[in-house]
Amino acid sequence: MVPRSGPAALAAGLMLAAAVPTWSQPAPTPTPQVGGLEQLARSKEAMVGRLLAQSILASRIRTADNPELLALLDQARQAFDNGRAHLADGNAGAANDAFDTALKAMHQARKGLAVDGANAVELNTRFNNLLKSIESLQGSYRSRRGAAGGKGSAPDEAFEAMVQRARRDAAEGRLEQAVDLLRETEAKLMTAIQTQIGSATLHYTEALDSPDQIFRHELSRNRGFAELVPLAIEQLNPPPAQRQALDEQLARNLALRQFAESEAAAQRFDSAITTLRQGTERIQALLERSGVSMSKAMKE
């Protein structure tokens, strides 16, 4: 049976792979209601969580060896935990106040950090690399939307607005904020593309009734998992031996894929499909050994 999830779902997860502290994970809470004070509190919860767990600001505070800044970081963490506890109790007003306290502490810590020349160069490099990644993702998002005959460009406009806001932050010297915003944009784009692919898969499963269609589906899966390898290497930083094994398997997989395509062109679909599946399974096994967690549905 053709899966309803696959490499796209895994790619979205990889964008946030690498160990995130326990306190930054969303706590089990009641299902939020749309709108109102609770929605505002949950938006702030996500914002503060990102600042504490993934932002360059938090990383710089931890390595600054400045007791005052570390105290502000601890204050922000405590306020964040308090806000989550208030949300769990259904007290959205108190949660908002707690998250505001956390944001204020992080803002004070930001002012206490001087952006030196070396750090500015590093931030600029990250900013430019993220811009390139987002431009590529935007192209993929737009092409998939066009191929699916999708209407409306509100999400695309929202992504572009975030990019422009990040550009303004960078131009005005707020490099940490600019990079954090681009990271958020990148993650949201990946999620949007995942949704597109998932929706397309639901329609596609109904049409898998011929060897040619099954071959094309397996070809798409193989390419998708192959595209995850560079992302896994970047995000999970596996040991050198596993990194080399992944690179070597990519090369072997390309040869297998080319052979499968030639078999399909000769109408030998059984051979083509079997070859593709073998290549995909080998990549999946290497990804798992490198630290990528895959559900049964992803591998089928």
mmCIF file of C-alpha atoms in Angstrom:
data_model
loop_
_atom_site.group_PDB
_atom_site.id
_atom_site.type_symbol
_atom_site.label_atom_id
_atom_site.label_comp_id
_atom_site.label_asym_id
_atom_site.label_seq_id
_atom_site.Cartn_x
_atom_site.Cartn_y
_atom_site.Cartn_z
ATOM 1 C CA MET A 1 0.000 0.000 0.000
ATOM 2 C CA VAL A 2 1.349 3.450 -0.847
ATOM 3 C CA PRO A 3 2.186 5.496 2.286
ATOM 4 C CA ARG A 4 0.481 8.738 3.087
ATOM 5 C CA SER A 5 3.670 10.110 4.559
ATOM 6 C CA GLY A 6 7.291 9.831 3.608
ATOM 7 C CA PRO A 7 10.496 11.777 3.142
ATOM 8 C CA ALA A 8 8.703 15.128 3.204
ATOM 9 C CA ALA A 9 7.430 14.477 6.729
ATOM 10 C CA LEU A 10 10.897 13.416 7.806
ATOM 11 C CA ALA A 11 12.479 16.496 6.207
ATOM 12 C CA ALA A 12 10.286 18.791 8.258
ATOM 13 C CA GLY A 13 11.286 16.942 11.392
ATOM 14 C CA LEU A 14 14.980 17.112 10.560
ATOM 15 C CA MET A 15 14.852 20.899 10.486
ATOM 16 C CA LEU A 16 14.461 20.681 14.259
ATOM 17 C CA ALA A 17 16.542 17.542 14.840
ATOM 18 C CA ALA A 18 19.590 17.781 17.152
ATOM 19 C CA ALA A 19 19.024 17.685 20.852
ATOM 20 C CA VAL A 20 16.657 20.342 22.124
ATOM 21 C CA PRO A 21 16.520 20.771 25.905
ATOM 22 C CA THR A 22 13.572 19.117 27.595
ATOM 23 C CA TRP A 23 12.199 22.377 28.914
ATOM 24 C CA SER A 24 11.733 23.683 25.375
ATOM 25 C CA GLN A 25 9.406 20.884 24.285
ATOM 26 C CA PRO A 26 5.671 21.745 24.179
ATOM 27 C CA ALA A 27 3.942 20.518 27.303
ATOM 28 C CA PRO A 28 0.774 18.393 27.097
ATOM 29 C CA THR A 29 -2.001 20.957 27.291
ATOM 30 C CA PRO A 30 -5.704 21.079 26.512
ATOM 31 C CA THR A 31 -6.632 21.653 22.876
ATOM 32 C CA PRO A 32 -6.382 25.424 22.300
ATOM 33 C CA GLN A 33 -9.399 27.407 21.293
ATOM 34 C CA VAL A 34 -9.134 29.573 18.217
ATOM 35 C CA GLY A 35 -8.675 33.264 18.946
ATOM 36 C CA GLY A 36 -8.649 35.158 22.209
ATOM 37 C CA LEU A 37 -6.166 35.397 25.022
ATOM 38 C CA GLU A 38 -5.242 31.723 24.946
ATOM 39 C CA GLN A 39 -4.194 31.892 21.304
ATOM 40 C CA LEU A 40 -2.020 34.911 22.095
ATOM 41 C CA ALA A 41 -0.431 33.045 24.998
ATOM 42 C CA ARG A 42 0.314 30.028 22.824
ATOM 43 C CA SER A 43 1.934 32.220 20.176
ATOM 44 C CA LYS A 44 4.168 33.737 22.837
ATOM 45 C CA GLU A 45 4.927 30.252 24.186
ATOM 46 C CA ALA A 46 6.214 29.199 20.764
ATOM 47 C CA MET A 47 8.234 32.406 20.391
ATOM 48 C CA VAL A 48 9.897 32.139 23.798
ATOM 49 C CA GLY A 49 10.523 28.419 23.301
ATOM 50 C CA ARG A 50 12.418 29.124 20.097
ATOM 51 C CA LEU A 51 14.425 31.912 21.729
ATOM 52 C CA LEU A 52 15.474 29.659 24.593
ATOM 53 C CA ALA A 53 16.164 26.487 22.642
ATOM 54 C CA GLN A 54 17.301 27.397 19.153
ATOM 55 C CA SER A 55 18.229 31.046 18.860
ATOM 56 C CA ILE A 56 21.710 32.427 18.370
ATOM 57 C CA LEU A 57 20.949 34.802 21.232
ATOM 58 C CA ALA A 58 20.579 31.955 23.753
ATOM 59 C CA SER A 59 23.747 30.305 22.422
ATOM 60 C CA ARG A 60 25.733 33.519 22.786
ATOM 61 C CA ILE A 61 24.465 34.089 26.325
ATOM 62 C CA ARG A 62 25.516 30.582 27.352
ATOM 63 C CA THR A 63 29.041 31.080 25.972
ATOM 64 C CA ALA A 64 29.501 34.681 27.135
ATOM 65 C CA ASP A 65 30.676 33.669 30.637
ATOM 66 C CA ASN A 66 28.772 36.645 32.054
ATOM 67 C CA PRO A 67 26.936 35.924 35.339
ATOM 68 C CA GLU A 68 24.431 38.733 34.806
ATOM 69 C CA LEU A 69 23.461 37.492 31.364
ATOM 70 C CA LEU A 70 23.239 33.896 32.568
ATOM 71 C CA ALA A 71 20.960 35.059 35.398
ATOM 72 C CA LEU A 72 18.690 36.736 32.852
ATOM 73 C CA LEU A 73 18.627 33.529 30.819
ATOM 74 C CA ASP A 74 17.659 31.541 33.938
ATOM 75 C CA GLN A 75 14.965 34.112 34.698
ATOM 76 C CA ALA A 76 13.578 33.704 31.201
ATOM 77 C CA ARG A 77 13.573 29.905 31.545
ATOM 78 C CA GLN A 78 11.733 30.054 34.863
ATOM 79 C CA ALA A 79 9.159 32.476 33.495
ATOM 80 C CA PHE A 80 8.697 30.231 30.452
ATOM 81 C CA ASP A 81 8.074 27.192 32.674
ATOM 82 C CA ASN A 82 5.630 29.230 34.763
ATOM 83 C CA GLY A 83 3.770 30.319 31.635
ATOM 84 C CA ARG A 84 3.399 26.739 30.443
ATOM 85 C CA ALA A 85 2.142 25.718 33.875
ATOM 86 C CA HIS A 86 -0.459 28.501 33.792
ATOM 87 C CA LEU A 87 -1.565 27.371 30.325
ATOM 88 C CA ALA A 88 -1.953 23.820 31.596
ATOM 89 C CA ASP A 89 -4.187 25.191 34.373
ATOM 90 C CA GLY A 90 -6.260 27.167 31.883
ATOM 91 C CA ASN A 91 -5.050 30.570 33.126
ATOM 92 C CA ALA A 92 -4.215 32.334 29.866
ATOM 93 C CA GLY A 93 -3.863 35.776 31.483
ATOM 94 C CA ALA A 94 -1.178 34.643 33.916
ATOM 95 C CA ALA A 95 0.517 32.706 31.102
ATOM 96 C CA ASN A 96 0.705 35.865 28.976
ATOM 97 C CA ASP A 97 2.285 37.787 31.848
ATOM 98 C CA ALA A 98 4.841 35.033 32.423
ATOM 99 C CA PHE A 99 5.820 34.846 28.745
ATOM 100 C CA ASP A 100 6.127 38.651 28.654
ATOM 101 C CA THR A 101 8.520 38.415 31.611
ATOM 102 C CA ALA A 102 10.589 35.852 29.727
ATOM 103 C CA LEU A 103 10.706 38.020 26.605
ATOM 104 C CA LYS A 104 11.735 41.046 28.661
ATOM 105 C CA ALA A 105 14.586 39.108 30.260
ATOM 106 C CA MET A 106 15.828 37.928 26.864
ATOM 107 C CA HIS A 107 15.611 41.488 25.533
ATOM 108 C CA GLN A 108 17.706 42.748 28.440
ATOM 109 C CA ALA A 109 20.247 40.018 27.825
ATOM 110 C CA ARG A 110 20.368 40.930 24.145
ATOM 111 C CA LYS A 111 21.250 44.526 25.048
ATOM 112 C CA GLY A 112 24.052 43.232 27.250
ATOM 113 C CA LEU A 113 25.728 41.476 24.368
ATOM 114 C CA ALA A 114 27.942 43.420 22.027
ATOM 115 C CA VAL A 115 28.009 42.150 18.469
ATOM 116 C CA ASP A 116 31.752 42.011 17.812
ATOM 117 C CA GLY A 117 33.273 41.862 14.362
ATOM 118 C CA ALA A 118 33.863 38.108 14.303
ATOM 119 C CA ASN A 119 30.338 37.342 15.441
ATOM 120 C CA ALA A 120 28.900 39.753 12.885
ATOM 121 C CA VAL A 121 30.734 37.889 10.125
ATOM 122 C CA GLU A 122 29.365 34.569 11.389
ATOM 123 C CA LEU A 123 25.838 35.955 11.608
ATOM 124 C CA ASN A 124 26.050 37.409 8.122
ATOM 125 C CA THR A 125 27.207 34.043 6.791
ATOM 126 C CA ARG A 126 24.288 32.257 8.468
ATOM 127 C CA PHE A 127 21.881 34.910 7.244
ATOM 128 C CA ASN A 128 23.011 34.563 3.632
ATOM 129 C CA ASN A 129 22.979 30.749 3.771
ATOM 130 C CA LEU A 130 19.442 30.778 5.154
ATOM 131 C CA LEU A 131 18.342 33.175 2.424
ATOM 132 C CA LYS A 132 19.623 30.763 -0.225
ATOM 133 C CA SER A 133 17.850 27.843 1.435
ATOM 134 C CA ILE A 134 14.591 29.762 1.665
ATOM 135 C CA GLU A 135 14.771 30.883 -1.952
ATOM 136 C CA SER A 136 15.122 27.239 -2.987
ATOM 137 C CA LEU A 137 12.219 26.184 -0.755
ATOM 138 C CA GLN A 138 10.048 29.014 -2.072
ATOM 139 C CA GLY A 139 10.712 27.846 -5.614
ATOM 140 C CA SER A 140 9.692 24.305 -4.669
ATOM 141 C CA TYR A 141 6.596 25.547 -2.860
ATOM 142 C CA ARG A 142 5.486 27.699 -5.802
ATOM 143 C CA SER A 143 6.122 25.001 -8.397
ATOM 144 C CA ARG A 144 4.184 22.399 -6.397
ATOM 145 C CA ARG A 145 1.313 24.794 -5.901
ATOM 146 C CA GLY A 146 1.255 25.528 -9.615
ATOM 147 C CA ALA A 147 1.438 21.843 -10.558
ATOM 148 C CA ALA A 148 -1.474 21.103 -8.253
ATOM 149 C CA GLY A 149 -3.513 23.927 -9.738
ATOM 150 C CA GLY A 150 -3.600 25.600 -6.337
ATOM 151 C CA LYS A 151 -5.230 28.983 -6.048
ATOM 152 C CA GLY A 152 -4.416 31.842 -3.743
ATOM 153 C CA SER A 153 -1.002 33.118 -2.743
ATOM 154 C CA ALA A 154 -1.613 34.151 0.872
ATOM 155 C CA PRO A 155 0.907 31.667 2.364
ATOM 156 C CA ASP A 156 3.530 32.597 -0.224
ATOM 157 C CA GLU A 157 2.999 36.290 0.517
ATOM 158 C CA ALA A 158 3.329 35.597 4.245
ATOM 159 C CA PHE A 159 6.649 33.806 3.705
ATOM 160 C CA GLU A 160 7.919 36.646 1.551
ATOM 161 C CA ALA A 161 6.856 39.184 4.205
ATOM 162 C CA MET A 162 8.877 37.299 6.804
ATOM 163 C CA VAL A 163 11.920 37.315 4.531
ATOM 164 C CA GLN A 164 11.592 41.052 3.918
ATOM 165 C CA ARG A 165 11.229 41.696 7.644
ATOM 166 C CA ALA A 166 14.397 39.697 8.257
ATOM 167 C CA ARG A 167 16.206 41.725 5.598
ATOM 168 C CA ARG A 168 15.163 44.949 7.350
ATOM 169 C CA ASP A 169 16.340 43.613 10.706
ATOM 170 C CA ALA A 170 19.707 42.704 9.210
ATOM 171 C CA ALA A 171 20.064 46.087 7.506
ATOM 172 C CA GLU A 172 19.363 47.828 10.827
ATOM 173 C CA GLY A 173 21.932 45.746 12.679
ATOM 174 C CA ARG A 174 19.600 43.265 14.359
ATOM 175 C CA LEU A 175 21.380 40.250 12.938
ATOM 176 C CA GLU A 176 20.359 37.779 15.661
ATOM 177 C CA GLN A 177 16.702 38.632 15.150
ATOM 178 C CA ALA A 178 17.085 38.410 11.378
ATOM 179 C CA VAL A 179 18.641 34.941 11.527
ATOM 180 C CA ASP A 180 16.034 33.702 14.018
ATOM 181 C CA LEU A 181 13.246 34.941 11.762
ATOM 182 C CA LEU A 182 14.750 33.246 8.720
ATOM 183 C CA ARG A 183 15.021 29.982 10.654
ATOM 184 C CA GLU A 184 11.346 30.251 11.523
ATOM 185 C CA THR A 185 10.501 30.992 7.880
ATOM 186 C CA GLU A 186 12.530 27.991 6.715
ATOM 187 C CA ALA A 187 10.743 25.665 9.145
ATOM 188 C CA LYS A 188 7.304 26.954 8.132
ATOM 189 C CA LEU A 189 8.109 26.545 4.442
ATOM 190 C CA MET A 190 9.166 22.949 5.042
ATOM 191 C CA THR A 191 5.891 22.297 6.841
ATOM 192 C CA ALA A 192 3.917 23.899 4.001
ATOM 193 C CA ILE A 193 5.703 21.748 1.419
ATOM 194 C CA GLN A 194 5.083 18.676 3.559
ATOM 195 C CA THR A 195 1.376 19.501 3.539
ATOM 196 C CA GLN A 196 1.421 19.924 -0.229
ATOM 197 C CA ILE A 197 3.118 16.581 -0.769
ATOM 198 C CA GLY A 198 0.863 14.823 1.711
ATOM 199 C CA SER A 199 -2.231 16.148 -0.026
ATOM 200 C CA ALA A 200 -0.876 15.126 -3.410
ATOM 201 C CA THR A 201 -0.097 11.641 -2.112
ATOM 202 C CA LEU A 202 -3.679 11.139 -0.986
ATOM 203 C CA HIS A 203 -4.874 11.788 -4.518
ATOM 204 C CA TYR A 204 -2.064 9.811 -6.054
ATOM 205 C CA THR A 205 -2.768 6.596 -4.172
ATOM 206 C CA GLU A 206 -6.090 6.269 -5.934
ATOM 207 C CA ALA A 207 -4.363 6.159 -9.321
ATOM 208 C CA LEU A 208 -1.660 3.572 -8.587
ATOM 209 C CA ASP A 209 -3.205 0.867 -10.711
ATOM 210 C CA SER A 210 -0.518 0.276 -13.363
ATOM 211 C CA PRO A 211 3.163 -0.770 -13.310
ATOM 212 C CA ASP A 212 4.175 2.555 -14.853
ATOM 213 C CA GLN A 213 2.417 4.522 -12.097
ATOM 214 C CA ILE A 214 3.936 2.336 -9.368
ATOM 215 C CA PHE A 215 7.374 2.854 -10.926
ATOM 216 C CA ARG A 216 6.929 6.628 -10.953
ATOM 217 C CA HIS A 217 5.808 6.578 -7.329
ATOM 218 C CA GLU A 218 8.858 4.535 -6.281
ATOM 219 C CA LEU A 219 11.091 6.835 -8.314
ATOM 220 C CA SER A 220 9.673 9.838 -6.431
ATOM 221 C CA ARG A 221 10.208 8.119 -3.065
ATOM 222 C CA ASN A 222 13.774 7.216 -3.959
ATOM 223 C CA ARG A 223 14.601 10.774 -4.969
ATOM 224 C CA GLY A 224 12.918 12.114 -1.843
ATOM 225 C CA PHE A 225 14.947 9.959 0.548
ATOM 226 C CA ALA A 226 18.141 10.699 -1.391
ATOM 227 C CA GLU A 227 17.462 14.413 -0.943
ATOM 228 C CA LEU A 228 17.267 13.867 2.819
ATOM 229 C CA VAL A 229 20.866 12.674 3.054
ATOM 230 C CA PRO A 230 22.571 16.114 2.821
ATOM 231 C CA LEU A 231 19.995 17.487 5.257
ATOM 232 C CA ALA A 232 20.634 14.650 7.719
ATOM 233 C CA ILE A 233 24.390 15.192 7.492
ATOM 234 C CA GLU A 234 24.003 18.909 8.132
ATOM 235 C CA GLN A 235 21.475 18.664 10.957
ATOM 236 C CA LEU A 236 22.599 15.511 12.792
ATOM 237 C CA ASN A 237 26.359 15.679 12.111
ATOM 238 C CA PRO A 238 26.913 11.891 12.135
ATOM 239 C CA PRO A 239 30.377 10.406 12.772
ATOM 240 C CA PRO A 240 32.795 10.532 9.818
ATOM 241 C CA ALA A 241 32.359 6.823 9.012
ATOM 242 C CA GLN A 242 28.575 7.145 8.759
ATOM 243 C CA ARG A 243 28.894 10.371 6.782
ATOM 244 C CA GLN A 244 31.169 8.605 4.289
ATOM 245 C CA ALA A 245 28.779 5.649 4.068
ATOM 246 C CA LEU A 246 25.896 7.998 3.285
ATOM 247 C CA ASP A 247 27.887 9.776 0.577
ATOM 248 C CA GLU A 248 28.936 6.477 -0.991
ATOM 249 C CA GLN A 249 25.379 5.153 -0.915
ATOM 250 C CA LEU A 250 24.164 8.306 -2.663
ATOM 251 C CA ALA A 251 26.526 7.562 -5.541
ATOM 252 C CA ARG A 252 25.463 3.893 -5.694
ATOM 253 C CA ASN A 253 21.811 4.907 -5.499
ATOM 254 C CA LEU A 254 22.198 7.227 -8.476
ATOM 255 C CA ALA A 255 23.551 4.320 -10.512
ATOM 256 C CA LEU A 256 20.663 2.102 -9.380
ATOM 257 C CA ARG A 257 18.162 4.792 -10.267
ATOM 258 C CA GLN A 258 19.623 5.226 -13.746
ATOM 259 C CA PHE A 259 19.484 1.452 -14.272
ATOM 260 C CA ALA A 260 15.854 1.379 -13.065
ATOM 261 C CA GLU A 261 14.927 4.153 -15.482
ATOM 262 C CA SER A 262 16.478 2.228 -18.368
ATOM 263 C CA GLU A 263 14.571 -0.901 -17.321
ATOM 264 C CA ALA A 264 11.328 1.073 -17.191
ATOM 265 C CA ALA A 265 12.014 2.509 -20.632
ATOM 266 C CA ALA A 266 12.270 -1.085 -21.881
ATOM 267 C CA GLN A 267 8.939 -1.893 -20.188
ATOM 268 C CA ARG A 268 10.657 -4.158 -17.619
ATOM 269 C CA PHE A 269 8.788 -2.581 -14.727
ATOM 270 C CA ASP A 270 9.212 -5.441 -12.240
ATOM 271 C CA SER A 271 12.984 -5.107 -12.438
ATOM 272 C CA ALA A 272 12.812 -1.306 -12.336
ATOM 273 C CA ILE A 273 10.551 -1.214 -9.266
ATOM 274 C CA THR A 274 12.605 -3.814 -7.385
ATOM 275 C CA THR A 275 15.827 -1.915 -8.095
ATOM 276 C CA LEU A 276 14.391 1.367 -6.854
ATOM 277 C CA ARG A 277 13.056 -0.182 -3.679
ATOM 278 C CA GLN A 278 16.427 -1.768 -2.927
ATOM 279 C CA GLY A 279 18.151 1.591 -3.293
ATOM 280 C CA THR A 280 15.576 3.335 -1.126
ATOM 281 C CA GLU A 281 15.819 0.701 1.626
ATOM 282 C CA ARG A 282 19.603 1.024 1.755
ATOM 283 C CA ILE A 283 19.366 4.802 2.161
ATOM 284 C CA GLN A 284 16.723 4.401 4.874
ATOM 285 C CA ALA A 285 18.925 1.976 6.806
ATOM 286 C CA LEU A 286 21.896 4.350 6.680
ATOM 287 C CA LEU A 287 19.752 7.302 7.732
ATOM 288 C CA GLU A 288 18.499 5.345 10.730
ATOM 289 C CA ARG A 289 22.031 4.387 11.756
ATOM 290 C CA SER A 290 22.955 8.078 11.542
ATOM 291 C CA GLY A 291 20.301 8.996 14.087
ATOM 292 C CA VAL A 292 17.195 9.570 11.968
ATOM 293 C CA SER A 293 14.034 8.059 13.446
ATOM 294 C CA MET A 294 11.609 6.669 10.872
ATOM 295 C CA SER A 295 8.150 5.250 11.413
ATOM 296 C CA LYS A 296 6.974 2.085 9.679
ATOM 297 C CA ALA A 297 4.690 4.186 7.449
ATOM 298 C CA MET A 298 7.645 6.256 6.230
ATOM 299 C CA LYS A 299 9.569 3.173 5.168
ATOM 300 C CA GLU A 300 6.739 1.441 3.305
#
